[in-house]
PDB file of C-alpha atoms in Angstrom:
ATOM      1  CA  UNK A   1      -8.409   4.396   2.846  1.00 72.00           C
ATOM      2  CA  UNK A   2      -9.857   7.184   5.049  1.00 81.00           C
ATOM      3  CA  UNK A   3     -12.190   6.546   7.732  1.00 89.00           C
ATOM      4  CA  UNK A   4     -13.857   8.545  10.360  1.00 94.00           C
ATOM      5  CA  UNK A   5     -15.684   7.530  13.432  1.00 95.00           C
ATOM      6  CA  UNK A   6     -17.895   9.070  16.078  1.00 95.00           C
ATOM      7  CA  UNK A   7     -18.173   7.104  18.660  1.00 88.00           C
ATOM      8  CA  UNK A   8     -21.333   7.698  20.154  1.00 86.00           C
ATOM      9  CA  UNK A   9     -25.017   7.558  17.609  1.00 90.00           C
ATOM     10  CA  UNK A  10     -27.124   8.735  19.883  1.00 95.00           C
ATOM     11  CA  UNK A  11     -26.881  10.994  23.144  1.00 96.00           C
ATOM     12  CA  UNK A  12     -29.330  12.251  25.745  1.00 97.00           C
ATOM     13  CA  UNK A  13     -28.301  15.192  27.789  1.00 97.00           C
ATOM     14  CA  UNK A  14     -30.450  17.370  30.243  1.00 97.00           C
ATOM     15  CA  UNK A  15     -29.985  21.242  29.911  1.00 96.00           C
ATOM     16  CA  UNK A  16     -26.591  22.387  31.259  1.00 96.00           C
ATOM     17  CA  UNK A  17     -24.919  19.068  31.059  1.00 97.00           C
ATOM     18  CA  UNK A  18     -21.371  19.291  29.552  1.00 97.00           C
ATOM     19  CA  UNK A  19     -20.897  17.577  25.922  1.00 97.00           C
ATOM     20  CA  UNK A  20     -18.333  15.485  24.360  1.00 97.00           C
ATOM     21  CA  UNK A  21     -18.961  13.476  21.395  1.00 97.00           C
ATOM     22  CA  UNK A  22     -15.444  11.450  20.308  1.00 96.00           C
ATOM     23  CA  UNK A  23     -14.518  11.567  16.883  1.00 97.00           C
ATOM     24  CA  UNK A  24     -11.262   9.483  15.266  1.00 96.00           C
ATOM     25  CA  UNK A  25      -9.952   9.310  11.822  1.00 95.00           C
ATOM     26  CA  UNK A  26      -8.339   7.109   9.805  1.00 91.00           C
ATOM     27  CA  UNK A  27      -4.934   8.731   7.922  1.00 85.00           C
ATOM     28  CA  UNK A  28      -1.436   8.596   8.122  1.00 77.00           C
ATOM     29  CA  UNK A  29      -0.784  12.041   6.641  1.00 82.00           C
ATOM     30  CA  UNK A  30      -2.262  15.862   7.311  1.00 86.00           C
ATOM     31  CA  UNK A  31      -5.536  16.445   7.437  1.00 88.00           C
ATOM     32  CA  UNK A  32      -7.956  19.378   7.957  1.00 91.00           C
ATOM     33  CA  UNK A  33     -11.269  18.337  10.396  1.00 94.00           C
ATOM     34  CA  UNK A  34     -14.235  19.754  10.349  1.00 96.00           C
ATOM     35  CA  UNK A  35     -17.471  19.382  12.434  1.00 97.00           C
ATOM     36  CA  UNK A  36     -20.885  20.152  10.433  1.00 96.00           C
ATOM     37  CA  UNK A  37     -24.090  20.077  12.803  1.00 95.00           C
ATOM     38  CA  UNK A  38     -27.372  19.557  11.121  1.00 91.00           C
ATOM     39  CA  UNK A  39     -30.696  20.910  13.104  1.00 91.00           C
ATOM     40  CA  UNK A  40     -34.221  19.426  12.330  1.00 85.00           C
ATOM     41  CA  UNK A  41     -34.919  20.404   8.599  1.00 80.00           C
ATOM     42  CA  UNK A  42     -32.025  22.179   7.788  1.00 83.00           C
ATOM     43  CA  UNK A  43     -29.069  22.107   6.425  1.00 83.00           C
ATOM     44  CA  UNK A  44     -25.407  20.958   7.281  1.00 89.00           C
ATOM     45  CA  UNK A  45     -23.930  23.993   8.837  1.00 92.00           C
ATOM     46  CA  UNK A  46     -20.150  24.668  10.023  1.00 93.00           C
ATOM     47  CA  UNK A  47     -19.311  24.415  13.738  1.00 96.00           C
ATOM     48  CA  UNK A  48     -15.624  24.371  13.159  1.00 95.00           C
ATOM     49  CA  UNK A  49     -12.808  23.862  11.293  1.00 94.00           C
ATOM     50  CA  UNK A  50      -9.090  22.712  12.321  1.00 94.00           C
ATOM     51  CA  UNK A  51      -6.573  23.663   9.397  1.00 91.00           C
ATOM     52  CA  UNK A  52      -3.289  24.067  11.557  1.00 90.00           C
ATOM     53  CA  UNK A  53      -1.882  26.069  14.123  1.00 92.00           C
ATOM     54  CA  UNK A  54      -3.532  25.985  17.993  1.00 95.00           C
ATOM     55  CA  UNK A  55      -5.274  22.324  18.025  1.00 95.00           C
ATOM     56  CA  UNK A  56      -7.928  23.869  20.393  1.00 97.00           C
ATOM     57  CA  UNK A  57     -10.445  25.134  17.748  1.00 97.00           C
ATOM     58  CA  UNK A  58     -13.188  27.470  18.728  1.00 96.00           C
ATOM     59  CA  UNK A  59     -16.729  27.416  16.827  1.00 95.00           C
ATOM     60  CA  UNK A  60     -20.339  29.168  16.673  1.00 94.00           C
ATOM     61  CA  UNK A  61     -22.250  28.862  19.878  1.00 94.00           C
ATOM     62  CA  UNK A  62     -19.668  27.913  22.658  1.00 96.00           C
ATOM     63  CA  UNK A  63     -18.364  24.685  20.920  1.00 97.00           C
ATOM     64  CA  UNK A  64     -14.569  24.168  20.237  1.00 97.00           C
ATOM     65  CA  UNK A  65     -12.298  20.754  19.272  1.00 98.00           C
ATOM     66  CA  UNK A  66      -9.234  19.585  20.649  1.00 97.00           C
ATOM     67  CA  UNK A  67      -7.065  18.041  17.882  1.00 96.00           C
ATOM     68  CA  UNK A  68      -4.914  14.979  19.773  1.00 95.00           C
ATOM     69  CA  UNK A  69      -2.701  14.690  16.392  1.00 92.00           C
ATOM     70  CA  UNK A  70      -1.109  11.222  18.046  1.00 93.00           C
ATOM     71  CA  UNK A  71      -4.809   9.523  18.849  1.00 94.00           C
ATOM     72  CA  UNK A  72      -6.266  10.511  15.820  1.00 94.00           C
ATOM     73  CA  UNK A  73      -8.855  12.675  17.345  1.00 96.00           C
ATOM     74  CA  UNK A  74     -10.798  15.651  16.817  1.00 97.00           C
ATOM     75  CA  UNK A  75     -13.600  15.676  19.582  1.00 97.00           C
ATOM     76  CA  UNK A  76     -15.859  18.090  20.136  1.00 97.00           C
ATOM     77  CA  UNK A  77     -16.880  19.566  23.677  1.00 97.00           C
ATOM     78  CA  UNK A  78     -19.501  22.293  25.050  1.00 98.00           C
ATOM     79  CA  UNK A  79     -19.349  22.926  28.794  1.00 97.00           C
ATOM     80  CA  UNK A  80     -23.518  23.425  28.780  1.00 97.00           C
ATOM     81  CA  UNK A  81     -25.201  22.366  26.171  1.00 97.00           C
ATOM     82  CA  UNK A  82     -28.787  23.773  25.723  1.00 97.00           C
ATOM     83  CA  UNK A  83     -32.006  22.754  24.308  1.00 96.00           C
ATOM     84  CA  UNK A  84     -31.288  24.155  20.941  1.00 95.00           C
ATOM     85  CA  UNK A  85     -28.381  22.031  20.727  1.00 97.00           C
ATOM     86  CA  UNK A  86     -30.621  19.345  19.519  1.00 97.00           C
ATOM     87  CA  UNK A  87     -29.273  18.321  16.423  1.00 96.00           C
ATOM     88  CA  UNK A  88     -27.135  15.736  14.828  1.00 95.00           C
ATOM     89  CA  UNK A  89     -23.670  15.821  14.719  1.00 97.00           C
ATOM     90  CA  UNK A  90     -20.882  14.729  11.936  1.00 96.00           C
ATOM     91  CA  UNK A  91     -17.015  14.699  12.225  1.00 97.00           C
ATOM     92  CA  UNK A  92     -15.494  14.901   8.921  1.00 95.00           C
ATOM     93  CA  UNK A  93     -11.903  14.792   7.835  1.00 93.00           C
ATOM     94  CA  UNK A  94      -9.965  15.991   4.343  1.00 89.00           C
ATOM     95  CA  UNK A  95      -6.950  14.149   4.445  1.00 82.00           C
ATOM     96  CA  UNK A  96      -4.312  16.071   2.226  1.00 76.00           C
ATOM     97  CA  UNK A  97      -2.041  14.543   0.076  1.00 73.00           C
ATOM     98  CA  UNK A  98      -1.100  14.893  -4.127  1.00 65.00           C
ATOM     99  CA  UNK A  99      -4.178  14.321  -5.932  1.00 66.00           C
ATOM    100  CA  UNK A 100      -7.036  15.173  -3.340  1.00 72.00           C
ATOM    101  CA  UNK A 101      -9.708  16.851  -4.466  1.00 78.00           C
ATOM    102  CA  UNK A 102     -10.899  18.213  -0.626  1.00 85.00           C
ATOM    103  CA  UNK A 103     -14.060  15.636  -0.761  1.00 89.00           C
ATOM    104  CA  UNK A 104     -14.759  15.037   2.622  1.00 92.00           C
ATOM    105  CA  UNK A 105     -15.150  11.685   4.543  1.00 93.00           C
ATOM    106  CA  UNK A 106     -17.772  12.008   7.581  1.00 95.00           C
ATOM    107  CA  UNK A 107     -18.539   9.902  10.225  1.00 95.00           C
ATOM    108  CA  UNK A 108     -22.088   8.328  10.996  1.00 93.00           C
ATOM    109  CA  UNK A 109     -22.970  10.712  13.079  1.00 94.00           C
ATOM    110  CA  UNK A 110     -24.411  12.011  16.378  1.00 96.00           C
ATOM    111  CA  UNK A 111     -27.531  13.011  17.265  1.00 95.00           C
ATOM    112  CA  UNK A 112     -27.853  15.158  20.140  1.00 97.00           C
ATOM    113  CA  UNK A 113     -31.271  15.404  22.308  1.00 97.00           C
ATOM    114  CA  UNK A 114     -31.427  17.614  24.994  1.00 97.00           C
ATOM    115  CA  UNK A 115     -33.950  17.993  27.287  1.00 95.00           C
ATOM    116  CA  UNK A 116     -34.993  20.636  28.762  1.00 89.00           C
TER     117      UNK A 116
ATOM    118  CA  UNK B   1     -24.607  35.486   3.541  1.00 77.00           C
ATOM    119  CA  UNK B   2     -24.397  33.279   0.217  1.00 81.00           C
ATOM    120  CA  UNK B   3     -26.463  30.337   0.026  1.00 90.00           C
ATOM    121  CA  UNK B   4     -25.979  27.041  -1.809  1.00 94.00           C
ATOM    122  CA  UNK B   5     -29.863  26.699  -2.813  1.00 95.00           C
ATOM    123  CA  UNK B   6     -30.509  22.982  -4.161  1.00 96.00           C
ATOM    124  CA  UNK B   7     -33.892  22.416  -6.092  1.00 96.00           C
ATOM    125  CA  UNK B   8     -36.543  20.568  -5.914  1.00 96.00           C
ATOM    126  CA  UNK B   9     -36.282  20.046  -2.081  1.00 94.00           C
ATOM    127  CA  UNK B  10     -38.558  16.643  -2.620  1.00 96.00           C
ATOM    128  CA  UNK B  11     -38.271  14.600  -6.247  1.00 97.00           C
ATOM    129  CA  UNK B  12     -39.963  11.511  -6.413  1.00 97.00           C
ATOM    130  CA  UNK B  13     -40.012   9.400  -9.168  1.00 97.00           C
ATOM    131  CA  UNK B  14     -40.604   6.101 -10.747  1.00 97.00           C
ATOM    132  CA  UNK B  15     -37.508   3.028 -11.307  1.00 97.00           C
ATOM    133  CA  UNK B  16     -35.815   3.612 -14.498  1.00 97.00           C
ATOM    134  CA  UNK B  17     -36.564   7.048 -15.013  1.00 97.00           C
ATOM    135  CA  UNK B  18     -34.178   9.839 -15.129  1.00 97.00           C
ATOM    136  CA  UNK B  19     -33.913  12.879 -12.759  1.00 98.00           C
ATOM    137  CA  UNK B  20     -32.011  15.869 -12.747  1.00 97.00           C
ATOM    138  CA  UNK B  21     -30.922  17.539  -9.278  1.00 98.00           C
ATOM    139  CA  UNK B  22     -30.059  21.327  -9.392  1.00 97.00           C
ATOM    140  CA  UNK B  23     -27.713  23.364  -7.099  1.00 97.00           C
ATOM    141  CA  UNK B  24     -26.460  26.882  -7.215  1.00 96.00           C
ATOM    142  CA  UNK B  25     -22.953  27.388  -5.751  1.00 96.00           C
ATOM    143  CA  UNK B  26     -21.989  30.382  -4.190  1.00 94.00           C
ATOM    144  CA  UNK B  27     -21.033  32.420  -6.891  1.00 91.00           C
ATOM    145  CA  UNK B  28     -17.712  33.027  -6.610  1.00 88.00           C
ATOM    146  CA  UNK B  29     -16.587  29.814  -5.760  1.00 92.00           C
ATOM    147  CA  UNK B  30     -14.745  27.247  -8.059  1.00 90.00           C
ATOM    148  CA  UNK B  31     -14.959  24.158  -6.721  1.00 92.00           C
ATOM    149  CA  UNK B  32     -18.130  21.915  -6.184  1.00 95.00           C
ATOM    150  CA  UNK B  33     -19.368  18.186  -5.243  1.00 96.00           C
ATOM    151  CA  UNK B  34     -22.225  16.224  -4.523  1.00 98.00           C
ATOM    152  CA  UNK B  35     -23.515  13.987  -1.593  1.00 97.00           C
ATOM    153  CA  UNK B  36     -26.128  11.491  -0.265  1.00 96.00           C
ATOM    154  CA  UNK B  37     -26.644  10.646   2.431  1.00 93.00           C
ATOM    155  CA  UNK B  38     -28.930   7.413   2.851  1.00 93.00           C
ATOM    156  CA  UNK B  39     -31.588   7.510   5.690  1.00 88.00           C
ATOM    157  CA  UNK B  40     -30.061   6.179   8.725  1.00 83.00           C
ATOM    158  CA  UNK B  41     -26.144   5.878   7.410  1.00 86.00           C
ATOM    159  CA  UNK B  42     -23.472   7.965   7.110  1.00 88.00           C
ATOM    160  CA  UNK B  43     -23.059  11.375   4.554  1.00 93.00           C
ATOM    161  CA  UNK B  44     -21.130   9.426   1.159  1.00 95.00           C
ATOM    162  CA  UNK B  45     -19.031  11.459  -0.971  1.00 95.00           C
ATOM    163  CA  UNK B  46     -20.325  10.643  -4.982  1.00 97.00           C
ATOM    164  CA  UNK B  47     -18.030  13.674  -7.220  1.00 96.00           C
ATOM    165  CA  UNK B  48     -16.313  16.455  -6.807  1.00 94.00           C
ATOM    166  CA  UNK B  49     -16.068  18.614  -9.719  1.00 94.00           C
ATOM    167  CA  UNK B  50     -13.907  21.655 -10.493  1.00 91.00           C
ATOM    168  CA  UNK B  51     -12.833  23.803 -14.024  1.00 88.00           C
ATOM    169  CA  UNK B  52     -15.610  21.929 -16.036  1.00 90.00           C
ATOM    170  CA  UNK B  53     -14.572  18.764 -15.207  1.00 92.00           C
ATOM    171  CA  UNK B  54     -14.771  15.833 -12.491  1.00 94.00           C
ATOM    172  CA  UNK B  55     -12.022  15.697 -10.597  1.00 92.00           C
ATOM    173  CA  UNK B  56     -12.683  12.599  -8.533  1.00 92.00           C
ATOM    174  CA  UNK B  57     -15.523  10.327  -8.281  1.00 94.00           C
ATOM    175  CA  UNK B  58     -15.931   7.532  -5.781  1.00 93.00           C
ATOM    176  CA  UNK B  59     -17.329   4.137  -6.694  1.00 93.00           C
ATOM    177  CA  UNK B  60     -20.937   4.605  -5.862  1.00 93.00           C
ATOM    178  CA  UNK B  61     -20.920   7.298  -8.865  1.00 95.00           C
ATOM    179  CA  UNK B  62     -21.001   4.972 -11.603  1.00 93.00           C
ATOM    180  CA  UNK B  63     -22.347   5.289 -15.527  1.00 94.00           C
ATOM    181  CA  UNK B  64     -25.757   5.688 -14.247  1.00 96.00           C
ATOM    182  CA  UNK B  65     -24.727   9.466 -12.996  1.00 97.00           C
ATOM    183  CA  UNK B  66     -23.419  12.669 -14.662  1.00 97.00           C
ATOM    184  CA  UNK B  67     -22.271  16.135 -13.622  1.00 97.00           C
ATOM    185  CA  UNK B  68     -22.147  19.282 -14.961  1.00 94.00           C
ATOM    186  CA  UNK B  69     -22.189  23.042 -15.071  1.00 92.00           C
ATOM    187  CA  UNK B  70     -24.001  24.101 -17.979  1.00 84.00           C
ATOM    188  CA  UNK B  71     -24.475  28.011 -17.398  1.00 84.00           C
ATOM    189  CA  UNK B  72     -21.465  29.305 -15.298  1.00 78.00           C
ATOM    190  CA  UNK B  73     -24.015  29.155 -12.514  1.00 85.00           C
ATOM    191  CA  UNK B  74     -25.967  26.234 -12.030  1.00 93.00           C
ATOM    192  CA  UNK B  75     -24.210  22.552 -11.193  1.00 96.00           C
ATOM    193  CA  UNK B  76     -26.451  19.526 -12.033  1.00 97.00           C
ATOM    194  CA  UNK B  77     -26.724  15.563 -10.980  1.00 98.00           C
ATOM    195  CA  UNK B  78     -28.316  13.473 -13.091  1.00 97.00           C
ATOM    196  CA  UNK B  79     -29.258   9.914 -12.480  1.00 97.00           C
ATOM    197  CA  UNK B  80     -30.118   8.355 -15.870  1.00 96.00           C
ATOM    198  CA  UNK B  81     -32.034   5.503 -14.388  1.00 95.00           C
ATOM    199  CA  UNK B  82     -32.719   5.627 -11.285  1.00 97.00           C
ATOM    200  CA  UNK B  83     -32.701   2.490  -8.976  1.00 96.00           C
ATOM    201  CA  UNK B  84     -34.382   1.875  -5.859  1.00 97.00           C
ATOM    202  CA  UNK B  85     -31.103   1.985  -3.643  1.00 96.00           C
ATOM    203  CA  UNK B  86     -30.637   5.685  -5.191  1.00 97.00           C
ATOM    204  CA  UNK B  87     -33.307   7.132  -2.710  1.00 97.00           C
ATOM    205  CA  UNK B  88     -31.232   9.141  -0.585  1.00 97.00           C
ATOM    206  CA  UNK B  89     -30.791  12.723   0.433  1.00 95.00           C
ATOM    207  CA  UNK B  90     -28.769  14.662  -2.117  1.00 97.00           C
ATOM    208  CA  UNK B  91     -26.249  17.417  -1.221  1.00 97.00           C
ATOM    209  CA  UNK B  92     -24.437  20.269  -3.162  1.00 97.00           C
ATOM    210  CA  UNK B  93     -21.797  22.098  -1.632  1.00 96.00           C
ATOM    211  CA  UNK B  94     -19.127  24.428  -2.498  1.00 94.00           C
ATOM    212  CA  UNK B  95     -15.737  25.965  -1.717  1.00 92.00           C
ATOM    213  CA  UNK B  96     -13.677  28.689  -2.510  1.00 90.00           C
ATOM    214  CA  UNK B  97     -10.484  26.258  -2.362  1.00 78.00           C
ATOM    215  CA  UNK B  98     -10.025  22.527  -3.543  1.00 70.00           C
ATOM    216  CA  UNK B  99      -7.553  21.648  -1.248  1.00 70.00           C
ATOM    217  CA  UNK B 100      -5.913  23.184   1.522  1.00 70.00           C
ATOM    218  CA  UNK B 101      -8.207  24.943   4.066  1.00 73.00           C
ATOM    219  CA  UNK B 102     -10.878  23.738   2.039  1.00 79.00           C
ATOM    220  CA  UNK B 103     -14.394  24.664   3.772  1.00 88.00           C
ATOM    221  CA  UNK B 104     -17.554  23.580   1.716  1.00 92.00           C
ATOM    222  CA  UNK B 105     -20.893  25.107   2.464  1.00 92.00           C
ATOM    223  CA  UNK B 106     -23.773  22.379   1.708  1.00 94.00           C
ATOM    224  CA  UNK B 107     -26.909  22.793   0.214  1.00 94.00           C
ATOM    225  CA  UNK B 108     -30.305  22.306   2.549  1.00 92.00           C
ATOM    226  CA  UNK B 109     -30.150  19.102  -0.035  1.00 95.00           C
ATOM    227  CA  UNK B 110     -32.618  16.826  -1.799  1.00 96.00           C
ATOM    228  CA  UNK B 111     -34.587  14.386  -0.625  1.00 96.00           C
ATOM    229  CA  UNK B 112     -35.037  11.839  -3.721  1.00 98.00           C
ATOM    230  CA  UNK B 113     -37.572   9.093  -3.646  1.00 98.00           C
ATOM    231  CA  UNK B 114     -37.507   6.235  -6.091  1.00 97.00           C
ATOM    232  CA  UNK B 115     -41.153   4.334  -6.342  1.00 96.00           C
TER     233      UNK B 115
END
């Protein structure tokens, strides 16, 4: 069965501090990875995506992924975060094979708090 | 841009009684799921749903729960009795593509309270 895991549920940065939050799946086949962010009140939006092609994924607001296909990772980095980075983070993966129907499985999740 | 939109934001209601949660896809998308996410645990997929059917469910959407699409435009969960352990956050989302290169866009969800 598919799993994801983020390794770290909560994280306190100050302003300008660089980010990484780990992320591993769970699959022996292809997958496509996604990380959603979710700020206070609203909605799961997109950060980024990782279909194929360059496993160094670039998002919205200065994040971007490195896809490590052989340790099952998709983590995501920012080299200064800022205060309106406070939000909570969830990995996600689609694992591909004959019969998916593209549901995704997330991770727990990350929540972010920077302070200022 | 297109919204998913997801109504009511807030439902609560009494054990045993039914409630319907209402999404609007982005309109020219084709395929769509549902959800929940459980305060304090981890987003749980419940159905995905695509050319007026389900497509997959996992085990958490049982008899108690139903999908459909019943105007071309609207895409519906209903709990028929709803349980205490169904209070949860509820989201919609869509995609253009089922499979490959999928990207779903998610509802600002539903927060459903069962008294």
């Amino acid at each position: 069965a598919q799993s994801v895991s983020q390794h770290n549920h909560h994280v306190i940065l100050s302003e300008a501090a660089s980010l990484e939050l780990g992320c591993n799946y769970s699959y022996g086949g292809t997958v496509n990875l996604f990380w959603y962010v979710q700020y206070p009140g609203q909605h799961l939006q997109l950060l980024l995506k990782y279909f194929s092609g360059d496993p160094l994924v670039k998002g919205i607001k200065g994040f971007e992924a490195e896809f490590i296909k052989s340790k099952f990772s998709f983590n995501l980095r920012k080299p200064s975060v800022q205060w309106s980075d406070t939000a909570e983070y969830f990995c996600a993966v689609n694992g591909l094979r004959s019969g998916n129907t593209g549901k995704l499985i997330f991770g727990q999740g990350t929540t972010l708090q920077v302070k200022p | 841009e297109p919204e998913v939109t997801q109504t009511p934001s807030h439902q609560v209601t009494q054990m045993g009684q039914e409630v319907i949660l209402r999404c609007v896809p982005i309109s020219n998308h084709l395929y769509f799921y549902w959800y929940r996410q459980i305060l304090g645990q981890k987003v749980e997929f419940l159905v995905s749903f695509y050319n007026n059917e389900i497509s997959e469910k996992s085990e958490i959407f049982d008899d108690q729960f139903s999908v459909e699409r019943p105007d071309g435009s609207n895409f519906t969960l209903k709990i028929r009795s709803t349980k205490l352990e169904d209070s949860a956050m509820y989201f919609c989302a869509s995609a253009a593509r089922g499979i490959t290169n999928n990207e779903q866009f998610f509802g600002p969800g539903t927060r459903l309270t069962v008294l």
